[in-house]
PDB file of C-alpha atoms in Angstrom:
ATOM      1  CA  MET A   1     104.042-140.871 251.840  1.00  0.00           C
ATOM      2  CA  ILE A   2     101.467-138.793 253.703  1.00  0.00           C
ATOM      3  CA  TYR A   3     101.926-138.526 257.475  1.00  0.00           C
ATOM      4  CA  GLU A   4      99.661-137.288 260.251  1.00  0.00           C
ATOM      5  CA  PHE A   5     101.518-135.356 262.980  1.00  0.00           C
ATOM      6  CA  GLU A   6     100.040-134.283 266.351  1.00  0.00           C
ATOM      7  CA  GLY A   7      96.532-134.581 264.950  1.00  0.00           C
ATOM      8  CA  TYR A   8      97.249-132.609 261.743  1.00  0.00           C
ATOM      9  CA  LYS A   9      96.558-134.565 258.568  1.00  0.00           C
ATOM     10  CA  PRO A  10      97.665-133.128 255.231  1.00  0.00           C
ATOM     11  CA  ILE A  11      94.863-131.971 252.925  1.00  0.00           C
ATOM     12  CA  VAL A  12      95.488-132.888 249.285  1.00  0.00           C
ATOM     13  CA  ASP A  13      93.117-132.019 246.438  1.00  0.00           C
ATOM     14  CA  GLU A  14      92.158-135.087 244.435  1.00  0.00           C
ATOM     15  CA  SER A  15      93.526-133.525 241.229  1.00  0.00           C
ATOM     16  CA  ALA A  16      97.019-133.129 242.761  1.00  0.00           C
ATOM     17  CA  TYR A  17      99.726-135.771 242.523  1.00  0.00           C
ATOM     18  CA  VAL A  18     102.048-136.528 245.415  1.00  0.00           C
ATOM     19  CA  HIS A  19     104.692-139.075 244.435  1.00  0.00           C
ATOM     20  CA  PRO A  20     104.901-142.056 246.828  1.00  0.00           C
ATOM     21  CA  GLN A  21     108.586-141.262 247.423  1.00  0.00           C
ATOM     22  CA  ALA A  22     107.799-137.723 248.630  1.00  0.00           C
ATOM     23  CA  ALA A  23     107.123-137.055 252.332  1.00  0.00           C
ATOM     24  CA  VAL A  24     104.242-134.737 253.256  1.00  0.00           C
ATOM     25  CA  THR A  25     103.804-134.290 256.998  1.00  0.00           C
ATOM     26  CA  GLY A  26     101.256-132.580 259.216  1.00  0.00           C
ATOM     27  CA  ASN A  27      99.665-129.179 258.644  1.00  0.00           C
ATOM     28  CA  VAL A  28      99.960-129.032 254.848  1.00  0.00           C
ATOM     29  CA  ILE A  29      97.327-127.963 252.304  1.00  0.00           C
ATOM     30  CA  ILE A  30      97.911-128.921 248.665  1.00  0.00           C
ATOM     31  CA  GLY A  31      95.651-127.407 245.997  1.00  0.00           C
ATOM     32  CA  LYS A  32      94.408-128.351 242.558  1.00  0.00           C
ATOM     33  CA  ASP A  33      96.756-129.670 239.842  1.00  0.00           C
ATOM     34  CA  VAL A  34      99.788-129.530 242.141  1.00  0.00           C
ATOM     35  CA  TYR A  35     102.738-131.831 241.443  1.00  0.00           C
ATOM     36  CA  ILE A  36     104.962-133.031 244.298  1.00  0.00           C
ATOM     37  CA  ALA A  37     107.970-134.950 242.966  1.00  0.00           C
ATOM     38  CA  PRO A  38     109.919-137.892 244.419  1.00  0.00           C
ATOM     39  CA  GLY A  39     112.272-136.960 247.238  1.00  0.00           C
ATOM     40  CA  ALA A  40     110.429-133.748 248.145  1.00  0.00           C
ATOM     41  CA  ALA A  41     110.100-133.175 251.912  1.00  0.00           C
ATOM     42  CA  ILE A  42     107.177-130.938 252.895  1.00  0.00           C
ATOM     43  CA  ARG A  43     107.261-130.699 256.690  1.00  0.00           C
ATOM     44  CA  GLY A  44     104.236-129.093 258.302  1.00  0.00           C
ATOM     45  CA  ASP A  45     105.299-130.275 261.744  1.00  0.00           C
ATOM     46  CA  TRP A  46     106.139-126.899 263.353  1.00  0.00           C
ATOM     47  CA  GLY A  47     103.979-124.651 261.179  1.00  0.00           C
ATOM     48  CA  LYS A  48     101.569-124.596 258.249  1.00  0.00           C
ATOM     49  CA  ILE A  49     102.417-125.016 254.557  1.00  0.00           C
ATOM     50  CA  VAL A  50      99.945-123.898 251.886  1.00  0.00           C
ATOM     51  CA  ILE A  51     100.722-124.953 248.318  1.00  0.00           C
ATOM     52  CA  LYS A  52      98.100-123.307 246.128  1.00  0.00           C
ATOM     53  CA  ASP A  53      96.622-124.415 242.805  1.00  0.00           C
ATOM     54  CA  GLY A  54      98.946-125.187 239.916  1.00  0.00           C
ATOM     55  CA  CYS A  55     102.230-125.238 241.870  1.00  0.00           C
ATOM     56  CA  ASN A  56     104.975-127.783 241.444  1.00  0.00           C
ATOM     57  CA  VAL A  57     107.649-128.847 243.939  1.00  0.00           C
ATOM     58  CA  GLN A  58     110.303-130.850 242.157  1.00  0.00           C
ATOM     59  CA  GLU A  59     112.725-133.624 243.169  1.00  0.00           C
ATOM     60  CA  ASN A  60     114.597-133.281 246.471  1.00  0.00           C
ATOM     61  CA  CYS A  61     113.080-129.927 247.461  1.00  0.00           C
ATOM     62  CA  THR A  62     112.580-129.087 251.131  1.00  0.00           C
ATOM     63  CA  ILE A  63     109.827-126.852 252.509  1.00  0.00           C
ATOM     64  CA  HIS A  64     109.975-126.094 256.237  1.00  0.00           C
ATOM     65  CA  MET A  65     109.889-123.246 258.781  1.00  0.00           C
ATOM     66  CA  PHE A  66     110.594-122.016 262.315  1.00  0.00           C
ATOM     67  CA  PRO A  67     107.803-122.842 264.816  1.00  0.00           C
ATOM     68  CA  GLY A  68     104.472-121.075 264.297  1.00  0.00           C
ATOM     69  CA  VAL A  69     105.259-119.795 260.799  1.00  0.00           C
ATOM     70  CA  THR A  70     103.048-120.314 257.725  1.00  0.00           C
ATOM     71  CA  VAL A  71     104.818-120.908 254.409  1.00  0.00           C
ATOM     72  CA  VAL A  72     102.772-120.059 251.309  1.00  0.00           C
ATOM     73  CA  LEU A  73     103.393-120.920 247.671  1.00  0.00           C
ATOM     74  CA  GLU A  74     100.930-118.794 245.714  1.00  0.00           C
ATOM     75  CA  GLU A  75      99.246-120.062 242.543  1.00  0.00           C
ATOM     76  CA  SER A  76     101.525-121.503 239.847  1.00  0.00           C
ATOM     77  CA  ALA A  77     104.729-121.201 241.883  1.00  0.00           C
ATOM     78  CA  HIS A  78     107.419-123.412 240.355  1.00  0.00           C
ATOM     79  CA  ILE A  79     110.085-124.791 242.710  1.00  0.00           C
ATOM     80  CA  GLY A  80     113.037-126.272 240.796  1.00  0.00           C
ATOM     81  CA  HIS A  81     114.975-129.450 241.600  1.00  0.00           C
ATOM     82  CA  GLY A  82     116.737-129.383 244.959  1.00  0.00           C
ATOM     83  CA  ALA A  83     115.541-125.936 246.071  1.00  0.00           C
ATOM     84  CA  ILE A  84     114.892-125.117 249.743  1.00  0.00           C
ATOM     85  CA  ILE A  85     112.084-122.848 250.954  1.00  0.00           C
ATOM     86  CA  HIS A  86     112.489-122.185 254.685  1.00  0.00           C
ATOM     87  CA  GLY A  87     109.816-119.886 256.089  1.00  0.00           C
ATOM     88  CA  GLY A  88     109.536-117.780 252.905  1.00  0.00           C
ATOM     89  CA  HIS A  89     106.484-116.572 250.985  1.00  0.00           C
ATOM     90  CA  ILE A  90     106.608-117.356 247.262  1.00  0.00           C
ATOM     91  CA  GLY A  91     104.469-115.119 245.061  1.00  0.00           C
ATOM     92  CA  ARG A  92     102.090-116.064 242.263  1.00  0.00           C
ATOM     93  CA  ASN A  93     103.710-117.521 239.135  1.00  0.00           C
ATOM     94  CA  CYS A  94     107.266-117.304 240.509  1.00  0.00           C
ATOM     95  CA  LEU A  95     110.112-119.602 239.524  1.00  0.00           C
ATOM     96  CA  VAL A  96     112.692-120.652 242.118  1.00  0.00           C
ATOM     97  CA  GLY A  97     115.620-122.186 240.251  1.00  0.00           C
ATOM     98  CA  MET A  98     117.425-125.441 240.930  1.00  0.00           C
ATOM     99  CA  ASN A  99     119.257-125.668 244.274  1.00  0.00           C
ATOM    100  CA  ALA A 100     118.304-122.101 245.238  1.00  0.00           C
ATOM    101  CA  VAL A 101     117.705-121.341 248.936  1.00  0.00           C
ATOM    102  CA  VAL A 102     114.936-118.983 250.078  1.00  0.00           C
ATOM    103  CA  MET A 103     115.320-118.190 253.773  1.00  0.00           C
ATOM    104  CA  ASP A 104     112.931-117.122 256.534  1.00  0.00           C
ATOM    105  CA  ASN A 105     110.650-114.106 256.106  1.00  0.00           C
ATOM    106  CA  VAL A 106     111.582-113.618 252.460  1.00  0.00           C
ATOM    107  CA  GLU A 107     108.725-112.124 250.420  1.00  0.00           C
ATOM    108  CA  LEU A 108     109.200-113.050 246.773  1.00  0.00           C
ATOM    109  CA  GLY A 109     106.979-110.823 244.640  1.00  0.00           C
ATOM    110  CA  ALA A 110     104.674-112.223 241.966  1.00  0.00           C
ATOM    111  CA  GLU A 111     106.206-113.331 238.649  1.00  0.00           C
ATOM    112  CA  SER A 112     109.766-113.122 239.972  1.00  0.00           C
ATOM    113  CA  ILE A 113     112.490-115.546 238.926  1.00  0.00           C
ATOM    114  CA  VAL A 114     115.238-116.770 241.247  1.00  0.00           C
ATOM    115  CA  GLY A 115     118.277-118.169 239.444  1.00  0.00           C
ATOM    116  CA  ALA A 116     119.749-121.599 240.099  1.00  0.00           C
ATOM    117  CA  LEU A 117     122.002-121.745 243.201  1.00  0.00           C
ATOM    118  CA  ALA A 118     120.889-118.292 244.408  1.00  0.00           C
ATOM    119  CA  PHE A 119     120.718-117.568 248.143  1.00  0.00           C
ATOM    120  CA  LEU A 120     117.980-115.213 249.381  1.00  0.00           C
ATOM    121  CA  LYS A 121     118.925-114.209 252.919  1.00  0.00           C
ATOM    122  CA  GLU A 122     116.442-113.827 255.761  1.00  0.00           C
ATOM    123  CA  GLY A 123     113.946-110.996 255.408  1.00  0.00           C
ATOM    124  CA  MET A 124     114.623-110.011 251.787  1.00  0.00           C
ATOM    125  CA  GLN A 125     111.695-108.182 250.200  1.00  0.00           C
ATOM    126  CA  ILE A 126     111.719-108.833 246.462  1.00  0.00           C
ATOM    127  CA  PRO A 127     109.413-106.663 244.323  1.00  0.00           C
ATOM    128  CA  GLU A 128     107.199-108.202 241.634  1.00  0.00           C
ATOM    129  CA  ARG A 129     108.822-109.218 238.355  1.00  0.00           C
ATOM    130  CA  SER A 130     112.396-109.288 239.729  1.00  0.00           C
ATOM    131  CA  LEU A 131     115.194-111.501 238.423  1.00  0.00           C
ATOM    132  CA  VAL A 132     117.356-112.500 241.412  1.00  0.00           C
ATOM    133  CA  VAL A 133     120.719-114.266 241.067  1.00  0.00           C
ATOM    134  CA  GLY A 134     123.847-114.993 243.097  1.00  0.00           C
ATOM    135  CA  ASN A 135     124.950-115.601 246.682  1.00  0.00           C
ATOM    136  CA  PRO A 136     123.928-113.388 248.324  1.00  0.00           C
ATOM    137  CA  GLY A 137     120.986-112.878 245.998  1.00  0.00           C
ATOM    138  CA  LYS A 138     120.810-109.589 244.112  1.00  0.00           C
ATOM    139  CA  ILE A 139     118.121-108.177 241.856  1.00  0.00           C
ATOM    140  CA  VAL A 140     119.760-107.769 238.461  1.00  0.00           C
ATOM    141  CA  LYS A 141     116.829-106.699 236.313  1.00  0.00           C
ATOM    142  CA  GLU A 142     113.090-106.807 235.767  1.00  0.00           C
ATOM    143  CA  VAL A 143     111.546-109.978 234.365  1.00  0.00           C
ATOM    144  CA  SER A 144     110.396-109.272 230.800  1.00  0.00           C
ATOM    145  CA  ASP A 145     107.030-110.250 229.306  1.00  0.00           C
ATOM    146  CA  GLU A 146     108.863-112.800 227.131  1.00  0.00           C
ATOM    147  CA  MET A 147     110.604-114.366 230.129  1.00  0.00           C
ATOM    148  CA  ILE A 148     107.401-114.703 232.177  1.00  0.00           C
ATOM    149  CA  LYS A 149     105.624-116.168 229.135  1.00  0.00           C
ATOM    150  CA  TRP A 150     108.408-118.782 228.882  1.00  0.00           C
ATOM    151  CA  LYS A 151     108.143-119.554 232.611  1.00  0.00           C
ATOM    152  CA  THR A 152     104.344-119.876 232.435  1.00  0.00           C
ATOM    153  CA  GLN A 153     104.567-122.343 229.529  1.00  0.00           C
ATOM    154  CA  GLY A 154     106.967-124.517 231.515  1.00  0.00           C
ATOM    155  CA  THR A 155     104.708-124.482 234.556  1.00  0.00           C
ATOM    156  CA  LYS A 156     101.739-125.540 232.394  1.00  0.00           C
ATOM    157  CA  LEU A 157     103.595-128.764 231.577  1.00  0.00           C
ATOM    158  CA  TYR A 158     103.834-129.478 235.315  1.00  0.00           C
ATOM    159  CA  GLN A 159     100.149-128.599 235.803  1.00  0.00           C
ATOM    160  CA  GLN A 160      99.261-131.298 233.240  1.00  0.00           C
ATOM    161  CA  LEU A 161     101.616-133.849 234.804  1.00  0.00           C
ATOM    162  CA  PRO A 162      99.427-134.904 237.791  1.00  0.00           C
ATOM    163  CA  ASN A 163      96.659-136.093 235.463  1.00  0.00           C
ATOM    164  CA  GLN A 164      99.167-137.888 233.217  1.00  0.00           C
ATOM    165  CA  LEU A 165     100.768-139.624 236.207  1.00  0.00           C
ATOM    166  CA  GLN A 166      97.428-140.677 237.673  1.00  0.00           C
ATOM    167  CA  GLY A 167      96.565-142.229 234.314  1.00  0.00           C
ATOM    168  CA  THR A 168      99.817-143.946 233.349  1.00  0.00           C
ATOM    169  CA  LEU A 169     102.380-144.241 236.175  1.00  0.00           C
ATOM    170  CA  LYS A 170     102.810-147.796 237.484  1.00  0.00           C
ATOM    171  CA  GLU A 171     105.568-149.989 238.786  1.00  0.00           C
ATOM    172  CA  CYS A 172     107.014-152.320 236.175  1.00  0.00           C
ATOM    173  CA  GLU A 173     109.843-154.688 235.404  1.00  0.00           C
ATOM    174  CA  PRO A 174     112.529-153.107 233.192  1.00  0.00           C
ATOM    175  CA  LEU A 175     113.052-154.109 229.578  1.00  0.00           C
ATOM    176  CA  ARG A 176     116.452-155.626 228.800  1.00  0.00           C
ATOM    177  CA  GLU A 177     116.914-153.875 225.458  1.00  0.00           C
ATOM    178  CA  GLU A 178     115.356-150.970 223.586  1.00  0.00           C
ATOM    179  CA  PRO A 179     112.521-151.976 221.235  1.00  0.00           C
ATOM    180  CA  GLU A 180     112.963-150.875 217.626  1.00  0.00           C
ATOM    181  CA  ASP A 181     109.512-149.271 217.610  1.00  0.00           C
ATOM    182  CA  ARG A 182     110.054-147.225 220.810  1.00  0.00           C
ATOM    183  CA  PRO A 183     108.611-143.761 219.995  1.00  0.00           C
ATOM    184  CA  SER A 184     110.589-140.541 220.421  1.00  0.00           C
ATOM    185  CA  GLN A 185     109.379-137.913 222.859  1.00  0.00           C
ATOM    186  CA  SER A 186     108.258-134.539 221.545  1.00  0.00           C
ATOM    187  CA  LYS A 187     110.093-131.270 222.220  1.00  0.00           C
ATOM    188  CA  LYS A 188     107.348-129.289 223.932  1.00  0.00           C
ATOM    189  CA  TYR A 189     109.617-126.757 225.607  1.00  0.00           C
ATOM    190  CA  GLU A 190     113.113-125.258 225.309  1.00  0.00           C
ATOM    191  CA  THR A 191     115.589-123.657 227.712  1.00  0.00           C
ATOM    192  CA  TRP A 192     115.363-119.888 228.190  1.00  0.00           C
ATOM    193  CA  GLY A 193     118.646-119.475 226.289  1.00  0.00           C
ATOM    194  CA  LYS A 194     117.276-121.177 223.173  1.00  0.00           C
ATOM    195  CA  THR A 195     113.872-119.500 223.510  1.00  0.00           C
ATOM    196  CA  LYS A 196     115.462-116.040 223.850  1.00  0.00           C
ATOM    197  CA  ASP A 197     117.733-116.628 220.846  1.00  0.00           C
ATOM    198  CA  SER A 198     114.830-117.772 218.649  1.00  0.00           C
ATOM    199  CA  GLU A 199     112.800-114.649 219.508  1.00  0.00           C
ATOM    200  CA  SER A 200     115.610-112.152 218.879  1.00  0.00           C
TER     201      SER A 200
END
């Protein structure tokens, strides 16, 4: 659902896909090929939220801020299931892992990766290409070329998803049993653990 608030209407590029079960409110700008998943809450009621081209915000994520703050997700930022971005700035081609929390005034440098369940406390300045894990979050190493290549491939799947959803998603009645001719789905992408093992 898209909501106007105090005269601010969200701006959504026509190539983006906002799921009907997401809530996008107020002063929000959503760029090209962006995917906003069901259950995401993007609240531009107290400040501005800019989600640039090629980003994805997955199921049950929250993006919000203190009054007067602008939250920016730079191009191709990838926000994993259940993550919270509160007043932070997410750099280009970053990955924020599932259920991670990025607090106010955090600057996450380009091509950084935040591990699942990590907590980035207020005001952290994370250099480009950092791998951040834990609670509190700590930089444990530099993101390798192989790791950022893996991340970029995963984000490309999400950049293709808006067009696929616009073309094929529709409400339907469920089947009562699995048809014998139901096709299998292709393995387009693997976890980092499997990818790393296959390259070593």
